[in-house]
Short mmCIF file of C-alpha atoms in Angstrom, two decimals:
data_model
loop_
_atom_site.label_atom_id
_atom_site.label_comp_id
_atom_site.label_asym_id
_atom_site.label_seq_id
_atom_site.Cartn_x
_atom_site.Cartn_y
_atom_site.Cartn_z
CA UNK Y 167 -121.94 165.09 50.44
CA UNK Y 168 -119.34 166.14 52.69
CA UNK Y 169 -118.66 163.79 55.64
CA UNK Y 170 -117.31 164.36 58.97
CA UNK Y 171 -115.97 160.68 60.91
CA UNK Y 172 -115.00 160.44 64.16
CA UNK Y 173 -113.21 157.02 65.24
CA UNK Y 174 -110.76 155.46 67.61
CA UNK Y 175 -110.24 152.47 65.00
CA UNK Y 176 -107.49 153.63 62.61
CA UNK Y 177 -108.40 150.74 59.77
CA UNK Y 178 -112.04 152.67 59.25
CA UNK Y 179 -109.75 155.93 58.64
CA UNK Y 180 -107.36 154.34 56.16
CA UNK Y 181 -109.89 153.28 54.67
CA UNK Y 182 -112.40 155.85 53.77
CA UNK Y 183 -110.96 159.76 54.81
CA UNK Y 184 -108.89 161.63 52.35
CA UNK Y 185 -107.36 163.68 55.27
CA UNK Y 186 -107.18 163.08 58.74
CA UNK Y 187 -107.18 165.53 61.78
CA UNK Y 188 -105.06 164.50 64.65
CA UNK Y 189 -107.02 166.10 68.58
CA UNK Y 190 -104.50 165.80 71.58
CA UNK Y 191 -105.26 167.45 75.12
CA UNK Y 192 -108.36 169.29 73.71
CA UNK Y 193 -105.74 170.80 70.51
CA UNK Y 194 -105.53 170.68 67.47
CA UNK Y 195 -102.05 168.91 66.57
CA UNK Y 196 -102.07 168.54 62.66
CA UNK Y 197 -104.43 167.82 59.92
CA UNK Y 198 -102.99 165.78 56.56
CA UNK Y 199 -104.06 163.63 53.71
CA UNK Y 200 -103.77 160.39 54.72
CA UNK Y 201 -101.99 158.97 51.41
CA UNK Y 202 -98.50 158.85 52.46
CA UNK Y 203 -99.64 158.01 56.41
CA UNK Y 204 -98.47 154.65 58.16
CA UNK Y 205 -100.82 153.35 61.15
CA UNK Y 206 -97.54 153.89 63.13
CA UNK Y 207 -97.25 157.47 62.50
CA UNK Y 208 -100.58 158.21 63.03
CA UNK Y 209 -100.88 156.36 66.33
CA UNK Y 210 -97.37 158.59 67.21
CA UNK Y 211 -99.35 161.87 66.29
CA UNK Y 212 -102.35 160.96 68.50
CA UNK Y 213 -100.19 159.34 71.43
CA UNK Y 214 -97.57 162.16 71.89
CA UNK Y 215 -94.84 159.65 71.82
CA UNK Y 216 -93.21 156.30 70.12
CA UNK Y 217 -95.52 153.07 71.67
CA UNK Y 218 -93.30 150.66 73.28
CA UNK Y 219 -92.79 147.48 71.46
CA UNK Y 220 -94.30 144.68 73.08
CA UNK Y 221 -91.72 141.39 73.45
CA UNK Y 222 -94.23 138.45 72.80
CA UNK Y 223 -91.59 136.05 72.88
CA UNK Y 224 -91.02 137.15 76.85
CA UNK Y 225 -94.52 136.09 77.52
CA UNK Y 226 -94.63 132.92 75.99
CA UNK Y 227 -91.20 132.08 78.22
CA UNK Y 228 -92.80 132.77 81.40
CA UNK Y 229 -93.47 129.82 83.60
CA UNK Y 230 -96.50 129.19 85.97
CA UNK Y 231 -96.36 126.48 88.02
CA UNK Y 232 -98.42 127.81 90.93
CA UNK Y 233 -102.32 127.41 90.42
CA UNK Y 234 -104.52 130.20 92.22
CA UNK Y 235 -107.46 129.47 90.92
CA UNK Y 236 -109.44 126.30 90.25
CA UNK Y 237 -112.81 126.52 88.69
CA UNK Y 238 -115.12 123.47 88.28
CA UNK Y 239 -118.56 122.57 86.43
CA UNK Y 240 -119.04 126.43 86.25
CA UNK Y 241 -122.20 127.14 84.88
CA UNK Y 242 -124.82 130.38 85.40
CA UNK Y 243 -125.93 132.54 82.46
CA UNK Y 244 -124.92 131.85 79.46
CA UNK Y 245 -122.21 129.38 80.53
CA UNK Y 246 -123.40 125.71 80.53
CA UNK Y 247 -120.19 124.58 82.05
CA UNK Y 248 -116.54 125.53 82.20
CA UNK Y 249 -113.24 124.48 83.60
CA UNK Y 250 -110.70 126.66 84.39
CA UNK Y 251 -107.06 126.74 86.27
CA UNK Y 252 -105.49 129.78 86.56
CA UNK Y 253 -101.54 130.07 87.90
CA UNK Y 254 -99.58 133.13 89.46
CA UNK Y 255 -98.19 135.63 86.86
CA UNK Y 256 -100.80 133.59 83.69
CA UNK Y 257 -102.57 135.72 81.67
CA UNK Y 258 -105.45 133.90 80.38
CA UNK Y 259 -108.06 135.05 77.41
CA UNK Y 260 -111.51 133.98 77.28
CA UNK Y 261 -113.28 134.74 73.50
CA UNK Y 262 -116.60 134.10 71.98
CA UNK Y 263 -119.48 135.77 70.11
CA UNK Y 264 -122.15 137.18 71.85
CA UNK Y 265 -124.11 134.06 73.56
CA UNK Y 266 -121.37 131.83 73.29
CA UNK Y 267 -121.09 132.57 77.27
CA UNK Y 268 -118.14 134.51 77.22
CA UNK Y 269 -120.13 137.64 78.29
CA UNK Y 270 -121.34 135.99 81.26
CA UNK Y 271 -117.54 134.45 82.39
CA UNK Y 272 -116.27 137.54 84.17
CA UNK Y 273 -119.67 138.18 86.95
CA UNK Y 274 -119.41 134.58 87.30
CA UNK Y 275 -116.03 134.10 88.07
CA UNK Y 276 -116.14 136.91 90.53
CA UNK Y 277 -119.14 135.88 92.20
CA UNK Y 278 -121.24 138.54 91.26
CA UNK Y 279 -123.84 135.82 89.91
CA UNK Y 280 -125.39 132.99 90.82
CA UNK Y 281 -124.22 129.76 89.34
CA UNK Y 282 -123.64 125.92 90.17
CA UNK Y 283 -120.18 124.47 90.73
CA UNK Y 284 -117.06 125.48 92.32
CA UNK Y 285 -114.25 128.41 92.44
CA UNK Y 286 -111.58 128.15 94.66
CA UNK Y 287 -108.71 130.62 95.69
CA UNK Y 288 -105.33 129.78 96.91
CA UNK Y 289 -107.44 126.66 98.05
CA UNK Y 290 -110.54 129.00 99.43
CA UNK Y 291 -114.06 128.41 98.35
CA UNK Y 292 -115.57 131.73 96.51
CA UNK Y 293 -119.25 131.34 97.04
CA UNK Y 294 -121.31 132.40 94.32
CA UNK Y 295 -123.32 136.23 94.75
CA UNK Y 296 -120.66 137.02 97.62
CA UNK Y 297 -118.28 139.67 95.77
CA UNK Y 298 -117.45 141.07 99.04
CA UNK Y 299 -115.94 137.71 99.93
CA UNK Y 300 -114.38 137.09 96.50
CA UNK Y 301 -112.70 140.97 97.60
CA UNK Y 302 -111.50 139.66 100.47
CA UNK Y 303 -109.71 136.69 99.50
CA UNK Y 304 -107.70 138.75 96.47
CA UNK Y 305 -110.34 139.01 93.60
CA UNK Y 306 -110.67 141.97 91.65
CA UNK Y 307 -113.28 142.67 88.76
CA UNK Y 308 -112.81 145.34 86.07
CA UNK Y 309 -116.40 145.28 84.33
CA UNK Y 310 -116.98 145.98 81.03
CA UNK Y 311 -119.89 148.30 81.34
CA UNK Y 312 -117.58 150.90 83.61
CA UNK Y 313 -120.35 153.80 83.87
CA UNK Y 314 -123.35 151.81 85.16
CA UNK Y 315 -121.17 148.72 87.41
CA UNK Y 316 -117.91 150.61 87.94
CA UNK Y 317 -117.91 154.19 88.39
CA UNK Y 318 -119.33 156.61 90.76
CA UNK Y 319 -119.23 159.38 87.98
CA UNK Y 320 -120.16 162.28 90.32
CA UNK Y 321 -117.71 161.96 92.95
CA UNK Y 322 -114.30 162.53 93.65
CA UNK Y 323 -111.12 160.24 91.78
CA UNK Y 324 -110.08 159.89 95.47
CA UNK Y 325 -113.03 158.61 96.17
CA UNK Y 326 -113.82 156.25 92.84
CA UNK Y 327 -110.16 154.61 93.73
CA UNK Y 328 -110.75 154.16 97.02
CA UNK Y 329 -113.93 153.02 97.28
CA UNK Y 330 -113.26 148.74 97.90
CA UNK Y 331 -110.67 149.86 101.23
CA UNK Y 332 -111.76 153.00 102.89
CA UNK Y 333 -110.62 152.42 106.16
CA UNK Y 334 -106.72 152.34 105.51
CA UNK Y 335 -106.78 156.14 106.32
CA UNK Y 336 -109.14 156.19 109.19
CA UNK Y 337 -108.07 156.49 112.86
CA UNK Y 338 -110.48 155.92 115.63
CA UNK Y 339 -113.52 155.96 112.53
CA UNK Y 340 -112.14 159.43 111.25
CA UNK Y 341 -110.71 159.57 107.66
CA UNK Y 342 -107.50 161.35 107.16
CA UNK Y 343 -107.84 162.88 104.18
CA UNK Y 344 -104.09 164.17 103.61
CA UNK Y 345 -102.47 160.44 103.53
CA UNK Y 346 -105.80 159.22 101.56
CA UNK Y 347 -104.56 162.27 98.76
CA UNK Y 348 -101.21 161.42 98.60
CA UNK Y 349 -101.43 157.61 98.37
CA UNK Y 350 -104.57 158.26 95.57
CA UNK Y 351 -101.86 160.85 93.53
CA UNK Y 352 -99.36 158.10 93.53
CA UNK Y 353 -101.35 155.87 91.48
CA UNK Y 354 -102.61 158.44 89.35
CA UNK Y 355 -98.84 159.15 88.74
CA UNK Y 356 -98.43 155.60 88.51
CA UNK Y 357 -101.33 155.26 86.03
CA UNK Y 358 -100.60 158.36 83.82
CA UNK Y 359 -104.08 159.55 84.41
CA UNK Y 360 -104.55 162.93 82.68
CA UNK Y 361 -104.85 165.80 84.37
CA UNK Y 362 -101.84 164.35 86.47
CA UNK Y 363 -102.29 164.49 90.20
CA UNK Y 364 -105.77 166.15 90.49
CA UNK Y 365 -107.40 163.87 92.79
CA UNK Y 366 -110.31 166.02 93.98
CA UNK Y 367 -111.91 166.17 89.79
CA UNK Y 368 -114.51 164.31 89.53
CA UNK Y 369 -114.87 160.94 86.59
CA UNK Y 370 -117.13 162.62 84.82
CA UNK Y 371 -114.51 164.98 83.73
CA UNK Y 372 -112.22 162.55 82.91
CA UNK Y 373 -111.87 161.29 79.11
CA UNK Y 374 -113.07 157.28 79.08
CA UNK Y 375 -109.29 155.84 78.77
CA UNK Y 376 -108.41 157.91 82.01
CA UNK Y 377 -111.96 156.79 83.63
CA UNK Y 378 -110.67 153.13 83.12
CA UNK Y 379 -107.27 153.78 83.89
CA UNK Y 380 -109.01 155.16 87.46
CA UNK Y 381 -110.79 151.69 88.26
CA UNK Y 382 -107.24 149.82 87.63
CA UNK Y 383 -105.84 152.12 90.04
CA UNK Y 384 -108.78 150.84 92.38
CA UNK Y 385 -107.87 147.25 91.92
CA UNK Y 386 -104.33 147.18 91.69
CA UNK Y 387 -103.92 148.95 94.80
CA UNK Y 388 -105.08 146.51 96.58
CA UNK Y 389 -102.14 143.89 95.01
CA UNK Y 390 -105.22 141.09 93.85
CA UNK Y 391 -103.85 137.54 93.49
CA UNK Y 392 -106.47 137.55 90.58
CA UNK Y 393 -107.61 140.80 88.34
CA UNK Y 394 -110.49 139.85 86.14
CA UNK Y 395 -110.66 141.93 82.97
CA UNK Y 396 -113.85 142.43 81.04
CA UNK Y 397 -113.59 144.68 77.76
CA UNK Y 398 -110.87 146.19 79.29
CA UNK Y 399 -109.89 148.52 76.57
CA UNK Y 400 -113.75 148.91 75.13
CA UNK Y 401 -114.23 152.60 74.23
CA UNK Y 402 -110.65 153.78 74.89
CA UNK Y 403 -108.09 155.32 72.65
CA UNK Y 404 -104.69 154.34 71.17
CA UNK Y 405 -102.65 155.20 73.91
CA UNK Y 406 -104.99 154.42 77.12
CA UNK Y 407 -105.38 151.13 74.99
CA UNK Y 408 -101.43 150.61 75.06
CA UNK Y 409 -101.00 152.18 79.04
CA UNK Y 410 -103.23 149.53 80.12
CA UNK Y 411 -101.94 146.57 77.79
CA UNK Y 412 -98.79 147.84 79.98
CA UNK Y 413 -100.66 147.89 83.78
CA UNK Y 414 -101.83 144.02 82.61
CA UNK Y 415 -98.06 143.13 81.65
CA UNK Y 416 -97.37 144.59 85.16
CA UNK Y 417 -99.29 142.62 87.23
CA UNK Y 418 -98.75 139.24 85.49
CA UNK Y 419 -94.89 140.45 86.24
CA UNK Y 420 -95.51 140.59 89.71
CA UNK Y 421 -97.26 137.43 90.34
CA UNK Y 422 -100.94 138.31 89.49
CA UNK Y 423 -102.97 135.73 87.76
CA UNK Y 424 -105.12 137.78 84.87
CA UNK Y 425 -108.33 136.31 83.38
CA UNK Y 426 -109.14 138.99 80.11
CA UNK Y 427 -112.61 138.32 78.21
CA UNK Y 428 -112.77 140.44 75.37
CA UNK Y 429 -114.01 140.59 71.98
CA UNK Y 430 -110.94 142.29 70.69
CA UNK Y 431 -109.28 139.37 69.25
CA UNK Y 432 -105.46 141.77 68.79
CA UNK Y 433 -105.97 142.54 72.15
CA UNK Y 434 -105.99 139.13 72.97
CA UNK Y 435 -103.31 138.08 70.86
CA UNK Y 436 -100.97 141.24 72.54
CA UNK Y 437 -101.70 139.75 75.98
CA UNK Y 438 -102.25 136.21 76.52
CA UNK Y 439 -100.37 133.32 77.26
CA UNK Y 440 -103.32 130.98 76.37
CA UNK Y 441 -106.56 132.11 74.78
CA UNK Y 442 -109.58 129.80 75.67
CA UNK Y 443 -112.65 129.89 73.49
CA UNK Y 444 -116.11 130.10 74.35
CA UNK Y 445 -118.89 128.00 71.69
CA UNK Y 446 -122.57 127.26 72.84
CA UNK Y 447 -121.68 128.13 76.44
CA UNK Y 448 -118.75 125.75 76.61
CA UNK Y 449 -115.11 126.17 76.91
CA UNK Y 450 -114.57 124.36 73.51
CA UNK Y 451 -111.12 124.88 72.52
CA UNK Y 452 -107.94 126.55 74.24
CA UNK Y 453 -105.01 128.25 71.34
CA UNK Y 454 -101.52 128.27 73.15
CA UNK Y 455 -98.00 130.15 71.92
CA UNK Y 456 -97.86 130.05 68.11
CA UNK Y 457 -101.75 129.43 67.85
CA UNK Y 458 -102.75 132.91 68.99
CA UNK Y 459 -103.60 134.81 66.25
CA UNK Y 460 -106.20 137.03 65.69
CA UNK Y 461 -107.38 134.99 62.50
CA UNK Y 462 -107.48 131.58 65.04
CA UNK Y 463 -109.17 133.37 67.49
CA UNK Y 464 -112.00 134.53 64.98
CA UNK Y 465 -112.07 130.79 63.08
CA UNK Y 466 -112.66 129.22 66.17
CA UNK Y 467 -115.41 131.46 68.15
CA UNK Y 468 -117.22 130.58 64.95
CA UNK Y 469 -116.92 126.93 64.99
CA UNK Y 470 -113.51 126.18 63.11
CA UNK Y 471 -111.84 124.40 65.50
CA UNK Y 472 -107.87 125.01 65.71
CA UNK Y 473 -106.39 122.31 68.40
CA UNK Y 474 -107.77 119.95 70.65
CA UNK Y 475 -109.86 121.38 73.53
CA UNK Y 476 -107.67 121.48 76.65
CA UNK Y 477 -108.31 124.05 79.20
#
């Protein structure tokens, strides 16, 4: 039998294709056996370019002295209680199999659910099922189900990225639409959202790394002091994957707090300072520096525990 395998995740490839078939921008860019082929050169062939190296040392140096947010007894869901500080320019993992309560952490944290205990903001109270309070005191939620919470997947890019502020381009209740296209194509610029510039296409006929890339553009215009990432990178290739690995370097850079729950345990090793881990709905453990590994990660989700639990 003859078989034809389509995959983002290059490990499956190595593994079991004889020859592999590099698609770029709808074209056909090479086909080769894949004896001979590093990961490297075949993420170079479907990127277009060399990835930049990520300096992991930088992130471990940065300081964060400033808490933003303060979470306390935090429990809805799946989560049967949590404790959580979060400080300017902190990027901060949450991991944990399915149950654990780590799916839950992201709705509750923005307020999007209802739940007992407290969340506080640059010393604000976040009350729980108010998201369009959490909005307005600098929260910003990137869900991990972007099709059926995120996007409006029949309308306009412009539109999709400027859905949480409409009014900045309205005078006397009429939207100018020339400034609202030219502030929309500089983040699409800004982004690298392919086709560049085109902000009257629709998401629908956007691939699902540009889609993403589109409801970043949403949230980081509106400079959050916190940027809560669900499955971030879920369903996106190699190089949207890398761009936004980037976008959350970015905004830790500039003084954004970043909570990331994911189940990609490399992803959170690429771009956390501290990784906490979710077990039985509990924040049971927290890996810091030299303890974030993918390996850790996985042994403790499952019950090996790695350090003491200090979140």
């Amino acid at each position: 039998v003859a078989v034809l395998f389509v995959s983002h995740h290059f490990d499956e490839v190595f593994e079991m294709a004889d020859s592999v078939t590099v698609l770029r921008d709808g074209r056909h860019i090479i086909t080769r056996p894949v004896e001979g082929l590093s990961e490297d050169e075949l993420i170079e062939l479907v990127v277009g370019r060399k990835l930049e190296e990520h300096n992991k040392d930088n992130a471990d140096a940065r300081e964060h002295s400033r808490e933003i947010l303060v979470a306390n007894g935090i429990a809805g869901g799946s989560v049967l209680g949590m404790d959580l500080t979060l400080h300017r320019g902190e990027v901060v993992g949450v991991a944990g199999i399915t149950g654990s309560g780590r799916e839950a952490v992201a709705g509750l944290f923005f307020g999007g659910m209802e739940r007992a205990g407290e969340i506080t903001v640059d010393g604000k109270v976040l009350p729980q099922n108010r998201p369009d309070i959490s909005i307005e005191r600098g929260v910003a939620l990137v869900p991990a189900e972007r099709h059926a919470n995120a996007s409006l997947i029949d309308q306009t890019l412009r539109e999709n990225i400027t859905l949480v502020d409409p009014g900045r381009h309205m005078t006397l209740g009429i939207l100018r639409r020339r400034p609202e296209r030219a502030d929309v194509r500089i983040w699409l610029d800004k982004l690298t959202v392919k086709p560049g510039g085109q902000t009257e296409y629709t998401m629908a006929q956007l691939s699902g790394g540009n889609q993403q890339k589109v409801i970043l553009a949403r949230w980081l215009r509106q400079e959050p002091e916190v940027l809560i990432l669900d499955e971030p990178t879920q369903g996106v290739d190699v190089g949207a994957k890398a761009d936004i690995h980037r976008l959350i370097d970015e905004a830790a850079a500039q003084g954004t707090a970043v909570l990331v729950c994911s189940t990609d345990h490399e992803e959170l090793v690429r771009v956390c300072d501290r990784v906490v881990i979710m077990r039985r709905g509990r924040a049971a453990e927290t890996l810091r520096g030299r303890e974030i590994s993918a390996d850790n990660i996985t042994a403790a989700t499952i019950g090996r525990e790695i350090g003491r639990a200090h979140v």
